[in-house]
Tab-separated table of C-alpha atoms in Angstrom:
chain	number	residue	atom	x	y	z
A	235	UNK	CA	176.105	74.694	55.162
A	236	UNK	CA	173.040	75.902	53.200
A	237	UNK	CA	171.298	73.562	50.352
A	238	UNK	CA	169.525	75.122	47.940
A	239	UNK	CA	166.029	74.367	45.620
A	240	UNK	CA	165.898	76.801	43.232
A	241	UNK	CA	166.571	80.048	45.224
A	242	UNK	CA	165.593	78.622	48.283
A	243	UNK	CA	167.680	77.786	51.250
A	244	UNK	CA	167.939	75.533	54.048
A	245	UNK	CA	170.355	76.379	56.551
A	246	UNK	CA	171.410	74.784	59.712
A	247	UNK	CA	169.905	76.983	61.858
A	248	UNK	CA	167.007	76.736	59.615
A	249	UNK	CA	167.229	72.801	59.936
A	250	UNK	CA	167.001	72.609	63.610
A	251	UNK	CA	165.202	75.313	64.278
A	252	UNK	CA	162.125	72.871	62.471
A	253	UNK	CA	162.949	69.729	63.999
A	254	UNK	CA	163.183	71.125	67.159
A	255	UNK	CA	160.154	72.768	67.110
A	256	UNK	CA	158.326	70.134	65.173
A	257	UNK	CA	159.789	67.278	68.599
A	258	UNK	CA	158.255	70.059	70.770
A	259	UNK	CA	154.816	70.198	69.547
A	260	UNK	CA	154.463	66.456	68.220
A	261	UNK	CA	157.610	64.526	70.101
A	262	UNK	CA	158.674	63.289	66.739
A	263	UNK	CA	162.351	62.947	66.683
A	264	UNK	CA	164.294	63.636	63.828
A	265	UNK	CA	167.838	62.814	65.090
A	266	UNK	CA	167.851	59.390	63.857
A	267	UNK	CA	168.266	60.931	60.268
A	268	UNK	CA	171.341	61.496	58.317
A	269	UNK	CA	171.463	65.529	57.607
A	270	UNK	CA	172.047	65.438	53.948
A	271	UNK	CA	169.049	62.686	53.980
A	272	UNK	CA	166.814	64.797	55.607
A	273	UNK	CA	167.974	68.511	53.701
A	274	UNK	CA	167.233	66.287	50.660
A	275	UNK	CA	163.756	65.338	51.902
A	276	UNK	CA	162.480	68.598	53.104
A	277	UNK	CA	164.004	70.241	50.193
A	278	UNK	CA	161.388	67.834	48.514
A	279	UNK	CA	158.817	68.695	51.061
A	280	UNK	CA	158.785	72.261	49.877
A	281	UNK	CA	158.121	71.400	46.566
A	282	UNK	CA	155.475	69.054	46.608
A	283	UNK	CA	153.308	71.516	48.784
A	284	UNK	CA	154.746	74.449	46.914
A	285	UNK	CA	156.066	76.395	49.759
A	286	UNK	CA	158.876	79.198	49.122
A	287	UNK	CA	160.811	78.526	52.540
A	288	UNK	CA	161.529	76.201	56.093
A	289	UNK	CA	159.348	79.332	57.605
A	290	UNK	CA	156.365	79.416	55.250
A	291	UNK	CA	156.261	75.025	55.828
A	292	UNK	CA	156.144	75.732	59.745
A	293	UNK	CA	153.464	78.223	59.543
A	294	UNK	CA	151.499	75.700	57.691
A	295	UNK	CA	152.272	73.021	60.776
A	296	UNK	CA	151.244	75.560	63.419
A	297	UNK	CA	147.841	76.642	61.151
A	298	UNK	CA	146.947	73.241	59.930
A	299	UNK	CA	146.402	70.693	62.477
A	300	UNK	CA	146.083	68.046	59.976
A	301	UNK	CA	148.660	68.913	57.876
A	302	UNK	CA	151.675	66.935	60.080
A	303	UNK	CA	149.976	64.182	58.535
A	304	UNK	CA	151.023	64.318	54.656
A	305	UNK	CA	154.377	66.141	56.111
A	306	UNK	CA	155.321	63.037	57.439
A	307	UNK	CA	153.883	61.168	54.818
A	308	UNK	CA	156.545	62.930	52.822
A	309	UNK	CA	159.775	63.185	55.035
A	310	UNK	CA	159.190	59.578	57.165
A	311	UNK	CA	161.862	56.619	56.213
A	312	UNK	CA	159.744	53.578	55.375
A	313	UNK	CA	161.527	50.615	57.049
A	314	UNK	CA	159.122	47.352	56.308
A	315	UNK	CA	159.175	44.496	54.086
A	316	UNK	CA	157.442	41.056	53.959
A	317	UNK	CA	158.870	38.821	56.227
A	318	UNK	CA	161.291	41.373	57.499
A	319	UNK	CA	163.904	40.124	59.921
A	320	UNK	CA	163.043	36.349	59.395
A	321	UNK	CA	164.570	35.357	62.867
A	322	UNK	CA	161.431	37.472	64.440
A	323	UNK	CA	159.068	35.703	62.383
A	324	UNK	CA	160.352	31.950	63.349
A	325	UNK	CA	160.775	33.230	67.275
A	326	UNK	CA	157.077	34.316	67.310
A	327	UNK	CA	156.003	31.331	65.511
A	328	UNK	CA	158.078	28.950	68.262
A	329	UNK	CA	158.008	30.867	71.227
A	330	UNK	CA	154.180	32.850	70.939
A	331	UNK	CA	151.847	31.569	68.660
A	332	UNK	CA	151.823	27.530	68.948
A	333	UNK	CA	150.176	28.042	72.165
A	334	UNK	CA	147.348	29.397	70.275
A	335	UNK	CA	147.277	26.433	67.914
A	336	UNK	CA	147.070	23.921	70.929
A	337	UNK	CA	144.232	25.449	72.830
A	338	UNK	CA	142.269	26.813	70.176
A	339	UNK	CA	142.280	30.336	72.117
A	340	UNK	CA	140.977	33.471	70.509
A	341	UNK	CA	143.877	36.046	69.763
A	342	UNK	CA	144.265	39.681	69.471
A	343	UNK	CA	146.658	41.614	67.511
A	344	UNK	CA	147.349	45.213	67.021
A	345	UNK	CA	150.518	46.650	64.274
A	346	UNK	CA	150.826	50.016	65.792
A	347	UNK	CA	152.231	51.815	62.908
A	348	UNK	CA	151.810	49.555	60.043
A	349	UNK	CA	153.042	51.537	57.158
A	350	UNK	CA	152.422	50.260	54.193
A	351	UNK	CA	151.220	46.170	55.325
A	352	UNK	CA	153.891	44.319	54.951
A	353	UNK	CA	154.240	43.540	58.334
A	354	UNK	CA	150.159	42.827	58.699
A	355	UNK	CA	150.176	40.754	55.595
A	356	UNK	CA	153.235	38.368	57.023
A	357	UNK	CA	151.166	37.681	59.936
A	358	UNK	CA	148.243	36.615	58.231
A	359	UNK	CA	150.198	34.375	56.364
A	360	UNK	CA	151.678	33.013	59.106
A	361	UNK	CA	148.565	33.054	60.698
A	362	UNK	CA	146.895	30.998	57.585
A	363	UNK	CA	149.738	28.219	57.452
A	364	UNK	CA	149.029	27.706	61.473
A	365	UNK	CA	145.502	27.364	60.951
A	366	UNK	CA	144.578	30.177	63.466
A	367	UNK	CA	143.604	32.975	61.504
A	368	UNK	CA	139.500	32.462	62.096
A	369	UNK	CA	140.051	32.724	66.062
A	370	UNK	CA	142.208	36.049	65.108
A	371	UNK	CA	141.113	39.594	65.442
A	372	UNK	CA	143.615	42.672	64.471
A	373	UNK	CA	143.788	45.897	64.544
A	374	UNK	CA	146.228	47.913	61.867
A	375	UNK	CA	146.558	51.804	62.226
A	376	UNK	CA	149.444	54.027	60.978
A	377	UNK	CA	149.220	57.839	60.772
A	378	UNK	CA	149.457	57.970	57.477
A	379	UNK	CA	146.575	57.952	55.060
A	380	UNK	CA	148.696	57.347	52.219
A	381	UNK	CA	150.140	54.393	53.655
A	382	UNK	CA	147.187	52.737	55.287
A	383	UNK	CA	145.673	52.903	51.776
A	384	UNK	CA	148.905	51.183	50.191
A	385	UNK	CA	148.494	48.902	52.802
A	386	UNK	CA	144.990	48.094	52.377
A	387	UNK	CA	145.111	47.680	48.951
A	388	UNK	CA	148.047	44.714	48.851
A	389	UNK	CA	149.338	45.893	45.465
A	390	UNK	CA	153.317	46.543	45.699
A	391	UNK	CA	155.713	47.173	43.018
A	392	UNK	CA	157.012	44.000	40.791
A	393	UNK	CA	160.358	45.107	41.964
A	394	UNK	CA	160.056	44.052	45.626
A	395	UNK	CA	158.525	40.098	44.665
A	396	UNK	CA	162.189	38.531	44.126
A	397	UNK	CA	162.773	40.097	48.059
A	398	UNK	CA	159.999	39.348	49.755
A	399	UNK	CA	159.925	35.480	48.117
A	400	UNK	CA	163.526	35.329	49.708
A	401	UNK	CA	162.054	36.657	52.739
A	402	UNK	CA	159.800	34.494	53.084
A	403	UNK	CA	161.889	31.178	51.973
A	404	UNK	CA	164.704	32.879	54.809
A	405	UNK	CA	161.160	32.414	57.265
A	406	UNK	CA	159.821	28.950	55.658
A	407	UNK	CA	161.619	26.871	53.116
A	408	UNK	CA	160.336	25.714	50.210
A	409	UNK	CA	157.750	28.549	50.407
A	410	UNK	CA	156.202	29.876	47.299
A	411	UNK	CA	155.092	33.940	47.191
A	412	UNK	CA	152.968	32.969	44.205
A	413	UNK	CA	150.735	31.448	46.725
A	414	UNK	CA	149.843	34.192	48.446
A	415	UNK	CA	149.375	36.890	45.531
A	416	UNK	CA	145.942	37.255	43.582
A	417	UNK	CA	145.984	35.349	40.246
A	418	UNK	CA	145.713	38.683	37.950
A	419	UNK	CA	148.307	40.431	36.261
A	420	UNK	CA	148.780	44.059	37.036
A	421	UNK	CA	151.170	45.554	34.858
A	422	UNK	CA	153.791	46.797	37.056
A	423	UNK	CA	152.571	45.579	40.354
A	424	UNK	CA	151.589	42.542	42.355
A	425	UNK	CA	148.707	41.652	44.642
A	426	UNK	CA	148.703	39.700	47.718
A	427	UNK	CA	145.367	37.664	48.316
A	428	UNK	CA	142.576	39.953	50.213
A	429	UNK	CA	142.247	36.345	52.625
A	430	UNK	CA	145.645	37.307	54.254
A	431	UNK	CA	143.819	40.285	55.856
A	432	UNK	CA	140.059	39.157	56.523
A	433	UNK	CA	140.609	39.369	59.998
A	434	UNK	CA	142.238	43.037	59.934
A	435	UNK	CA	140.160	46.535	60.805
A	436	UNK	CA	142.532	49.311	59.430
A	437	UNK	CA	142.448	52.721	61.252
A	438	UNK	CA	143.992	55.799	61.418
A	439	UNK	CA	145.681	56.695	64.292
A	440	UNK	CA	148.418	58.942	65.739
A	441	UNK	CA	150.505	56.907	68.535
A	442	UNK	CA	151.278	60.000	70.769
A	443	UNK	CA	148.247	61.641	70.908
A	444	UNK	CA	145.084	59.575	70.219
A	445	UNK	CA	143.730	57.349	73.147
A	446	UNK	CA	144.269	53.409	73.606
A	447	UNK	CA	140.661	51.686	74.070
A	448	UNK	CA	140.849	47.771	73.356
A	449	UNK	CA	143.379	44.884	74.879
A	450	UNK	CA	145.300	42.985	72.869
A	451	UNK	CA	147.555	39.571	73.299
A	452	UNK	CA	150.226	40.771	70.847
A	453	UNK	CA	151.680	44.533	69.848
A	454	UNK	CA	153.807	45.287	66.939
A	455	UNK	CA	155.426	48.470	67.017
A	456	UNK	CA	158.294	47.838	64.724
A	457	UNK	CA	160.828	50.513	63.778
A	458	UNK	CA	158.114	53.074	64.741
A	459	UNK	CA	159.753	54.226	67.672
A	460	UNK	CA	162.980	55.774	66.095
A	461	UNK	CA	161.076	59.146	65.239
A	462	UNK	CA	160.323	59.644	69.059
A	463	UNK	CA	162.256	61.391	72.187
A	464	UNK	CA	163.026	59.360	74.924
A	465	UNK	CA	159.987	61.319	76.869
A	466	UNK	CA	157.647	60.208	73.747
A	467	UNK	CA	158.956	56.482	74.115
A	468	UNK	CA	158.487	56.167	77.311
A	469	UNK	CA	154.704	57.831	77.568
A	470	UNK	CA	154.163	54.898	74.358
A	471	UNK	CA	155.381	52.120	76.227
A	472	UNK	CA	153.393	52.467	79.260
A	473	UNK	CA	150.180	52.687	76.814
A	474	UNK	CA	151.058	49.669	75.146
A	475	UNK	CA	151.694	47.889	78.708
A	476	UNK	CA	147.840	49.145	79.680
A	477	UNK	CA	146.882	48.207	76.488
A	478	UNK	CA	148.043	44.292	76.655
A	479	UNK	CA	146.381	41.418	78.496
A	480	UNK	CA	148.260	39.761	81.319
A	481	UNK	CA	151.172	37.816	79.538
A	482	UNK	CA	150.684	40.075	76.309
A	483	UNK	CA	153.444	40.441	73.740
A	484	UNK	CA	155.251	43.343	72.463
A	485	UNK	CA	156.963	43.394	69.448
A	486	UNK	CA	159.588	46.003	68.753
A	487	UNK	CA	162.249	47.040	65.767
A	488	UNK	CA	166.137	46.616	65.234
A	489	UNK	CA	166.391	50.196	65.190
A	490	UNK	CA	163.936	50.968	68.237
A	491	UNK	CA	166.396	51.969	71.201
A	492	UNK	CA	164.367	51.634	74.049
A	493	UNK	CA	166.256	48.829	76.312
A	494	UNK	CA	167.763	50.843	78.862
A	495	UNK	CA	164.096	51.603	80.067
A	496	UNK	CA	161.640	48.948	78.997
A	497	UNK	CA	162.772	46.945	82.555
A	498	UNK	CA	161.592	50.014	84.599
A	499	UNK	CA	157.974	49.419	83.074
A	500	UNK	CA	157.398	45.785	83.843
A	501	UNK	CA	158.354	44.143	81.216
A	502	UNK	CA	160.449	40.688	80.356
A	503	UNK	CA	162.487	39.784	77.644
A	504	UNK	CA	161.153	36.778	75.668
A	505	UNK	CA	163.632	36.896	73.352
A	506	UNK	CA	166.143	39.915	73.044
A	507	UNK	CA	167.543	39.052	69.411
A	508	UNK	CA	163.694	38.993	67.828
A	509	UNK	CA	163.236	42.237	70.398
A	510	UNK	CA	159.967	40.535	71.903
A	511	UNK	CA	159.127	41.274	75.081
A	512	UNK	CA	156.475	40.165	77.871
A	513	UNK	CA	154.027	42.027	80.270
A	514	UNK	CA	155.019	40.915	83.815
């Protein structure tokens, strides 16, 4: 089967040839995609960089070092929203953070691969309504320029408000978005309040490659891990045990299959339906 943007093709052999190569050189995994999905997004690809073919977009991976960056800035699946998965956000909340509430001990977070905030700005809201946020430090980095600025900014499209309020009443009842969004109107946009994130230092950073330097208590690494070979996940998961404290959380996604090796690493399940784990 061959799809076609103007008279360009993408064959099969075409198709695979890329992703293979591209898990190879990066270990970013592409089999977690649909095929039509991802024809449709490289088809995309090609034209937003105005490239004439799958070969002409791999020569510009192999000569640009940088340039995996806005390529996967333009084929990645964005899977966050406020509040996402409310069931996490009440575990963390029961089972993690009131600890932190009763002995006033300082905290350390790091969302490895943040996308676009939602995730980092749920925290600090859930930090803020358990009083904890001033003895809280965190760390947000995605590879993804585009998205870290998204992210940094707070402004998301009026579309999303009516889900993330429901979110967030799913997490907290009787809980009002309105609270947490900036008091000016943007026309076609909203803004969440730059005091959810006062304790956040953004950064870029790619998860395979770039070295691990600070300890944290907790890790997010939500739905990040879908776009990486076992070999990839497993390399990952043995940073983020170095990079924790004794007893340190990790966070992981619905969609992240790692389970049938996370044991092998030393870590426990705190609670398998939130997909929270904790170094042994």
């Amino acid at each position: 089967m061959n799809e076609t943007r103007g008279n360009i093709e993408i064959s099969d052999e075409e198709l695979h040839s890329l992703t293979d190569a591209i898990q190879q050189r990066h270990g970013i995994d592409f089999s977690c995609y649909e095929v039509k999905s991802l024809r449709r997004r490289l088809t995309r690809t090609l034209s937003v960089f105005n490239l004439e073919s799958i070969h002409e977009l791999w020569m510009k991976i192999l000569r640009e070092q940088e340039f995996i960056y806005p390529f996967m800035d333009e084929i990645s699946v964005g899977l966050t929203s406020l509040f996402r998965d409310s069931s996490l956000w009440k575990a963390l909340e029961k089972k993690v953070l009131l600890e932190y509430t009763k002995k006033e001990k300082p905290l350390s977070i790091w969302h490895a691969g943040c996308s676009t905030g939602e995730e980092v700005y749920s925290m600090g809201i859930l930090l803020q309504e358990l009083n904890i946020q001033d003895n809280t430090k965190a760390w947000a980095t995605d590879i993804s320029n585009k998205s870290l600025k998204i992210a940094q900014d707070g402004e998301y499209h009026r579309m999303k408000f009516a889900e993330y309020n429901k979110n967030l009443n799913e997490y907290k009842l009787n809980r009002n978005l309105d609270k947490f969004t900036e008091p000016e109107t943007l026309p076609n946009h909203f803004k969440l309040k730059r005091s959810l994130i006062s304790h956040v230092t953004w950064e870029h950073h790619n998860l395979i490659s770039d070295e691990f330097t600070k300890k944290f208590d907790i890790i997010f690494c939500r739905n990040v891990m879908i776009y990486f070979d076992v070999n990839s996940k497993i390399k990952l998961f043995k940073k983020f045990y170095n990079s924790l404290n004794p007893g340190g959380i990790l966070i992981i996604g619905f969609y992240d299959a790692v389970l049938p090796f996370i044991d092998s690493i030393d870590f426990e399940i705190l609670d398998i339906d939130s997909k929270i784990f904790i170094k042994k």
